[in-house]
Short mmCIF file of C-alpha atoms and ligand atoms in Angstrom, two decimals:
data_model
loop_
_atom_site.label_atom_id
_atom_site.label_comp_id
_atom_site.label_asym_id
_atom_site.label_seq_id
_atom_site.Cartn_x
_atom_site.Cartn_y
_atom_site.Cartn_z
CA UNK A 1 14.65 36.35 64.71
CA UNK A 2 16.20 36.95 68.11
CA UNK A 3 19.94 37.49 67.79
CA UNK A 4 20.64 35.02 70.60
CA UNK A 5 19.17 32.28 68.42
CA UNK A 6 21.59 32.89 65.61
CA UNK A 7 24.24 30.35 64.70
CA UNK A 8 27.87 31.41 64.66
CA UNK A 9 27.39 31.65 60.89
CA UNK A 10 25.55 34.86 61.53
CA UNK A 11 28.80 36.73 61.96
CA UNK A 12 30.51 37.75 58.73
CA UNK A 13 33.42 35.52 57.79
CA UNK A 14 35.87 38.43 58.21
CA UNK A 15 34.87 38.65 61.87
CA UNK A 16 35.24 34.95 62.54
CA UNK A 17 38.34 33.77 64.42
CA UNK A 18 41.18 33.47 61.92
CA UNK A 19 42.90 30.11 61.70
CA UNK A 20 46.27 31.37 62.87
CA UNK A 21 44.68 32.76 66.01
CA UNK A 22 42.74 29.59 66.56
CA UNK A 23 45.77 27.38 66.21
CA UNK A 24 47.90 29.50 68.47
CA UNK A 25 47.61 27.20 71.42
CA UNK A 26 48.41 29.74 74.10
CA UNK A 27 45.63 32.05 73.04
CA UNK A 28 43.39 29.07 72.48
CA UNK A 29 43.88 27.78 76.00
CA UNK A 30 43.42 31.25 77.43
CA UNK A 31 40.34 31.84 75.32
CA UNK A 32 38.37 28.75 76.14
CA UNK A 33 39.78 28.02 79.56
CA UNK A 34 38.14 24.96 81.02
CA UNK A 35 35.67 24.23 78.22
CA UNK A 36 36.16 20.55 78.74
CA UNK A 37 39.57 20.34 77.10
CA UNK A 38 41.37 18.86 80.07
CA UNK A 39 38.30 16.76 80.83
CA UNK A 40 38.22 14.97 77.53
CA UNK A 41 41.95 14.59 77.23
CA UNK A 42 42.40 13.42 80.78
CA UNK A 43 44.76 16.35 81.14
CA UNK A 44 47.03 15.19 78.35
CA UNK A 45 46.36 18.16 76.14
CA UNK A 46 44.78 19.31 72.96
CA UNK A 47 46.08 16.96 70.31
CA UNK A 48 45.73 13.72 72.20
CA UNK A 49 42.12 14.63 72.81
CA UNK A 50 41.54 15.52 69.19
CA UNK A 51 42.77 12.14 68.01
CA UNK A 52 41.29 10.04 70.78
CA UNK A 53 40.05 6.83 69.20
CA UNK A 54 37.51 4.68 70.90
CA UNK A 55 39.75 1.68 71.59
CA UNK A 56 36.79 -0.66 71.71
CA UNK A 57 35.30 0.39 68.40
CA UNK A 58 33.93 -2.88 67.04
CA UNK A 59 34.24 -1.74 63.43
CA UNK A 60 37.99 -1.06 63.45
CA UNK A 61 38.62 -4.19 61.37
CA UNK A 62 36.60 -2.69 58.47
CA UNK A 63 39.26 -0.01 57.94
CA UNK A 64 40.95 1.05 55.76
CA UNK A 65 38.34 0.49 53.06
CA UNK A 66 39.05 0.33 49.35
CA UNK A 67 39.52 3.82 47.88
CA UNK A 68 37.08 4.53 45.05
CA UNK A 69 39.24 6.05 42.29
CA UNK A 70 36.23 7.80 40.76
CA UNK A 71 36.08 10.17 43.69
CA UNK A 72 39.43 11.86 44.08
CA UNK A 73 40.44 15.53 43.95
CA UNK A 74 43.19 17.75 42.71
CA UNK A 75 42.84 19.76 45.91
CA UNK A 76 45.15 18.69 48.77
CA UNK A 77 43.62 16.72 51.61
CA UNK A 78 43.15 18.88 54.70
CA UNK A 79 45.15 17.37 57.57
CA UNK A 80 43.31 15.58 60.36
CA UNK A 81 45.16 17.77 62.85
CA UNK A 82 43.21 20.70 61.39
CA UNK A 83 39.73 19.25 60.78
CA UNK A 84 39.47 17.33 64.05
CA UNK A 85 39.69 20.51 66.14
CA UNK A 86 37.51 22.76 63.99
CA UNK A 87 33.97 21.41 63.86
CA UNK A 88 30.36 22.46 63.77
CA UNK A 89 28.34 20.27 66.11
CA UNK A 90 25.92 22.54 67.92
CA UNK A 91 24.81 19.73 70.19
CA UNK A 92 28.12 20.32 71.97
CA UNK A 93 28.32 24.10 71.73
CA UNK A 94 27.85 26.94 69.27
CA UNK A 95 31.53 27.34 68.45
CA UNK A 96 34.26 25.38 66.67
CA UNK A 97 36.14 23.87 69.63
CA UNK A 98 33.62 21.21 70.53
CA UNK A 99 35.91 18.20 70.14
CA UNK A 100 36.51 17.94 73.90
CA UNK A 101 32.83 18.20 74.82
CA UNK A 102 31.88 15.76 72.04
CA UNK A 103 33.84 12.95 73.72
CA UNK A 104 30.92 12.65 76.16
CA UNK A 105 28.79 11.17 73.38
CA UNK A 106 28.17 7.44 73.92
CA UNK A 107 28.38 5.81 70.51
CA UNK A 108 27.71 2.19 71.60
CA UNK A 109 25.18 0.75 71.58
CA UNK A 110 23.86 2.84 68.66
CA UNK A 111 20.64 1.97 66.88
CA UNK A 112 19.15 3.55 63.79
CA UNK A 113 15.42 3.54 63.11
CA UNK A 114 14.29 3.33 59.50
CA UNK A 115 10.59 4.11 59.15
CA UNK A 116 7.88 5.94 57.19
CA UNK A 117 7.10 4.99 53.59
CA UNK A 118 9.32 1.92 53.44
CA UNK A 119 8.69 -1.78 52.93
CA UNK A 120 11.27 -2.76 55.55
CA UNK A 121 10.77 -0.58 58.61
CA UNK A 122 13.13 -1.55 61.40
CA UNK A 123 15.46 -0.46 64.12
CA UNK A 124 18.91 -1.81 63.43
CA UNK A 125 22.12 -1.77 65.43
CA UNK A 126 24.75 0.35 63.70
CA UNK A 127 27.27 -2.49 64.01
CA UNK A 128 24.95 -4.72 61.97
CA UNK A 129 24.06 -2.08 59.40
CA UNK A 130 27.68 -1.16 58.72
CA UNK A 131 28.38 -4.77 57.70
CA UNK A 132 25.46 -4.99 55.28
CA UNK A 133 26.87 -2.62 52.65
CA UNK A 134 30.54 -2.75 51.62
CA UNK A 135 32.57 0.26 52.71
CA UNK A 136 34.60 2.39 50.35
CA UNK A 137 36.68 5.55 50.66
CA UNK A 138 36.00 8.76 48.71
CA UNK A 139 37.74 12.10 48.79
CA UNK A 140 35.24 14.98 48.69
CA UNK A 141 35.32 18.75 48.98
CA UNK A 142 33.26 20.08 51.89
CA UNK A 143 31.96 23.66 51.86
CA UNK A 144 30.46 25.18 54.97
CA UNK A 145 27.91 27.96 54.54
CA UNK A 146 30.30 30.05 56.69
CA UNK A 147 32.70 30.10 53.71
CA UNK A 148 35.39 27.74 54.99
CA UNK A 149 36.21 24.57 53.09
CA UNK A 150 38.14 21.34 53.43
CA UNK A 151 38.90 18.21 51.42
CA UNK A 152 38.73 14.92 53.33
CA UNK A 153 38.68 11.17 52.72
CA UNK A 154 35.37 9.79 53.97
CA UNK A 155 34.71 6.09 54.41
CA UNK A 156 31.17 4.83 54.04
CA UNK A 157 28.66 3.74 51.44
CA UNK A 158 26.30 5.38 48.93
CA UNK A 159 23.09 6.67 50.46
CA UNK A 160 21.31 5.03 47.51
CA UNK A 161 22.26 1.62 48.96
CA UNK A 162 20.67 2.47 52.29
CA UNK A 163 17.51 3.70 50.56
CA UNK A 164 17.30 0.43 48.59
CA UNK A 165 17.83 -1.50 51.81
CA UNK A 166 14.89 0.37 53.38
CA UNK A 167 12.63 -0.54 50.44
CA UNK A 168 11.22 2.85 49.39
CA UNK A 169 7.53 2.99 48.55
CA UNK A 170 6.41 4.91 45.46
CA UNK A 171 4.74 7.57 47.55
CA UNK A 172 8.03 8.56 49.27
CA UNK A 173 9.53 11.81 47.96
CA UNK A 174 11.83 12.92 50.76
CA UNK A 175 14.08 11.53 53.47
CA UNK A 176 14.09 13.14 56.88
CA UNK A 177 17.14 12.48 59.05
CA UNK A 178 17.33 12.99 62.78
CA UNK A 179 20.29 13.31 65.17
CA UNK A 180 20.26 11.89 68.73
CA UNK A 181 18.73 13.95 71.51
CA UNK A 182 20.29 13.66 74.94
CA UNK A 183 20.81 16.88 76.82
CA UNK A 184 22.58 14.92 79.60
CA UNK A 185 25.64 14.42 77.39
CA UNK A 186 25.14 17.14 74.79
CA UNK A 187 25.42 20.42 76.64
CA UNK A 188 24.32 22.38 73.57
CA UNK A 189 20.96 20.67 73.75
CA UNK A 190 20.35 22.45 77.02
CA UNK A 191 20.17 25.63 74.92
CA UNK A 192 16.40 25.39 74.87
CA UNK A 193 15.95 28.06 72.21
CA UNK A 194 17.26 25.73 69.53
CA UNK A 195 14.70 23.31 68.00
CA UNK A 196 16.37 20.03 69.01
CA UNK A 197 16.88 17.43 67.70
CA UNK A 198 18.88 18.45 64.62
CA UNK A 199 16.88 17.53 61.51
CA UNK A 200 17.85 17.51 57.87
CA UNK A 201 16.17 16.42 54.68
CA UNK A 202 16.87 15.58 51.05
CA UNK A 203 14.70 14.45 48.15
CA UNK A 204 14.72 10.81 47.14
CA UNK A 205 16.26 11.88 43.81
CA UNK A 206 19.10 13.61 45.65
CA UNK A 207 19.54 10.59 47.89
CA UNK A 208 19.85 8.31 44.87
CA UNK A 209 22.53 10.51 43.27
CA UNK A 210 25.91 8.78 43.15
CA UNK A 211 27.54 11.49 45.30
CA UNK A 212 25.17 11.24 48.27
CA UNK A 213 27.15 9.34 50.89
CA UNK A 214 26.68 7.87 54.34
CA UNK A 215 29.96 8.27 56.23
CA UNK A 216 31.03 5.93 59.00
CA UNK A 217 34.70 6.87 58.88
CA UNK A 218 37.20 9.55 57.95
CA UNK A 219 40.98 9.39 57.39
CA UNK A 220 40.71 5.60 56.98
CA UNK A 221 39.28 4.91 60.45
CA UNK A 222 35.93 5.14 62.22
CA UNK A 223 34.57 8.66 62.67
CA UNK A 224 35.80 10.48 65.73
CA UNK A 225 32.91 11.79 67.78
CA UNK A 226 33.37 15.41 66.74
CA UNK A 227 32.77 14.44 63.09
CA UNK A 228 29.37 12.91 63.96
CA UNK A 229 30.16 9.34 64.99
CA UNK A 230 29.12 6.70 64.41
CA UNK A 231 27.27 7.64 61.21
CA UNK A 232 26.55 10.87 59.32
CA UNK A 233 25.47 12.13 55.96
CA UNK A 234 27.79 13.72 53.39
CA UNK A 235 26.18 15.78 50.59
CA UNK A 236 29.24 17.40 49.00
CA UNK A 237 27.46 19.73 46.57
CA UNK A 238 25.44 21.35 49.34
CA UNK A 239 26.40 23.63 52.21
CA UNK A 240 27.80 21.60 55.07
CA UNK A 241 24.77 21.97 57.35
CA UNK A 242 22.92 19.46 55.16
CA UNK A 243 25.47 16.80 56.19
CA UNK A 244 23.73 15.81 59.42
CA UNK A 245 25.82 14.08 62.10
CA UNK A 246 25.22 11.19 64.52
CA UNK A 247 22.04 9.94 62.84
CA UNK A 248 19.51 7.91 64.84
CA UNK A 249 16.53 8.00 62.49
CA UNK A 250 15.79 8.03 58.79
CA UNK A 251 12.16 8.51 57.71
CA UNK A 252 10.90 8.29 54.15
CA UNK A 253 7.99 10.66 53.67
CA UNK A 254 5.91 12.61 51.16
CA UNK A 255 6.30 15.80 53.22
CA UNK A 256 9.29 18.08 52.73
CA UNK A 257 11.20 18.07 56.04
CA UNK A 258 11.84 21.39 57.75
CA UNK A 259 15.45 21.37 58.86
CA UNK A 260 16.96 22.60 62.10
CA UNK A 261 18.49 25.71 60.56
CA UNK A 262 15.43 26.45 58.48
CA UNK A 263 13.48 26.59 61.74
CA UNK A 264 16.11 28.76 63.39
CA UNK A 265 16.47 31.21 60.51
CA UNK A 266 13.91 30.69 57.74
CA UNK A 267 15.00 33.88 55.99
CA UNK A 268 18.59 32.64 55.72
CA UNK A 269 18.55 28.85 55.47
CA UNK A 270 16.32 26.77 53.26
CA UNK A 271 15.74 23.24 52.14
CA UNK A 272 17.98 23.05 49.07
CA UNK A 273 21.19 24.81 50.21
CA UNK A 274 23.16 24.07 47.05
CA UNK A 275 26.53 25.81 46.86
CA UNK A 276 26.55 28.79 44.48
CA UNK A 277 29.22 31.52 44.43
CA UNK A 278 26.79 33.98 42.83
CA UNK A 279 24.11 33.79 45.50
CA UNK A 280 25.34 35.50 48.67
CA UNK A 281 24.22 34.53 52.13
CA UNK A 282 21.89 37.18 53.58
CA UNK A 283 24.89 38.76 55.32
CA UNK A 284 28.07 37.71 53.51
CA UNK A 285 29.39 36.79 50.09
CA UNK A 286 29.74 33.18 48.98
CA UNK A 287 32.08 34.10 46.09
CA UNK A 288 35.21 32.68 47.73
CA UNK A 289 36.09 30.14 50.42
CA UNK A 290 38.91 29.79 52.93
CA UNK A 291 40.78 26.49 52.81
CA UNK A 292 41.15 25.24 56.38
CA UNK A 293 44.73 24.94 57.52
CA UNK A 294 46.07 27.36 54.89
CA UNK A 295 46.06 31.11 54.19
CA UNK A 296 44.46 30.48 50.84
CA UNK A 297 41.14 31.83 49.64
CA UNK A 298 39.90 30.30 46.41
CA UNK A 299 36.82 30.90 44.25
CA UNK A 300 33.71 28.99 45.29
CA UNK A 301 32.45 26.62 42.61
CA UNK A 302 28.85 26.10 41.52
CA UNK A 303 27.52 23.00 43.31
CA UNK A 304 30.90 22.98 45.05
CA UNK A 305 32.50 21.69 41.84
CA UNK A 306 30.02 18.82 41.36
CA UNK A 307 27.70 20.48 38.79
CA UNK A 308 28.28 17.76 36.23
CA UNK A 309 26.92 15.11 38.57
CA UNK A 310 24.02 17.04 40.14
CA UNK A 311 22.85 20.05 38.08
CA UNK A 312 20.21 17.93 36.33
CA UNK A 313 18.47 17.31 39.66
CA UNK A 314 17.31 20.93 39.72
CA UNK A 315 15.96 21.34 36.17
CA UNK A 316 12.48 22.84 36.34
CA UNK A 317 12.96 24.02 39.94
CA UNK A 318 14.56 27.35 39.06
CA UNK A 319 11.75 29.31 40.73
CA UNK A 320 12.74 27.92 44.14
CA UNK A 321 15.45 29.10 46.51
CA UNK A 322 17.93 26.49 45.37
CA UNK A 323 21.02 28.14 46.87
CA UNK A 324 20.36 28.90 50.50
N1 MTE B 401 24.95 17.85 62.37
C1 MTE B 401 24.50 18.03 63.62
N2 MTE B 401 23.77 17.05 64.18
N3 MTE B 401 24.75 19.15 64.32
C2 MTE B 401 25.44 20.21 63.77
O1 MTE B 401 25.63 21.24 64.44
N4 MTE B 401 26.64 21.06 61.80
C3 MTE B 401 26.64 21.02 60.34
C4 MTE B 401 26.95 19.62 59.81
N5 MTE B 401 26.19 18.61 60.53
C5 MTE B 401 25.94 20.06 62.44
C6 MTE B 401 25.69 18.83 61.77
C7 MTE B 401 27.57 21.96 59.73
S1 MTE B 401 27.10 23.59 59.80
C8 MTE B 401 28.70 21.60 59.10
S2 MTE B 401 29.65 22.70 58.24
C9 MTE B 401 29.19 20.22 59.18
O2 MTE B 401 28.35 19.38 59.97
C10 MTE B 401 30.58 20.24 59.81
O3 MTE B 401 31.14 18.97 59.78
P1 MTE B 401 32.60 18.75 60.40
O4 MTE B 401 32.57 19.33 61.78
O5 MTE B 401 32.81 17.29 60.39
O6 MTE B 401 33.55 19.50 59.52
#
């Protein structure tokens, strides 16, 4: 694999920019210069850009949604001021400060195509879909393969509900998800060496698991663009790259999808990508994780702490690379 093709994850965690450096605004501004910060914020600065809400968002009245008490955490919620300026969204650049560039994404109109082995194939406007299934709020841990972690309140609905809505046929075994492709607005997609669009996949059994979630909001409001507006996946027991952002297509299939990162680095990223502290990444340990916004490093948990809910999904598959 050519080094230029590698994601930022390829650098060991100890060499990644530490949080305190990142959040030191003077160095930050000096470091990234004109990378669209002023552009997105209209010159009003970092934080106003990070929190920019699309004033015309037609789903605002659906928030806040009822919090589902079954999905809470002992871990403290990571502040929005931290997570909204530290994102992976390679469509807008292969670094963490993409929130400014991401504001170029047009999230209305936004249609989602549901096709493949389904009884109800269709292309549906997001604003219609989001009103078909009641929204709820869940607090989940999120663990990036780069060994940073956060805990955030997502708003959305179970993926199982969307699968039922699609009408899965018996032959379907996997779901393939696809992100938008528009190199005009997504500067990262001009990096021709990446296999755009971003693709991810899960099994139908994983999709039907109670934890698999379709997020339309975070922090009790619609998703900001940098989080993958208007709709993304959240698979909290898997490394974060499985949680595909800004979805435009969902295909039920009998073929196992080959994901974006699997294509980029097949020796390092696979289909299952379940979190496991005992299975290191090819070039760094997964034993611990750094909690965003703090100086804390804590032990990584098997299936990111969700083993009770998901371990059974992998019985009989032990021969496969379940943890990368
Ligand atoms: N989805 C798309 N389309 N493009 C991406 O680059 N990055 C993934 C995932 N979904 C990514 C994506 C990775 S590596 C992680 S860790 C999470 O999004 C980050 O989500 P966050 O920025 O909301 O924390």
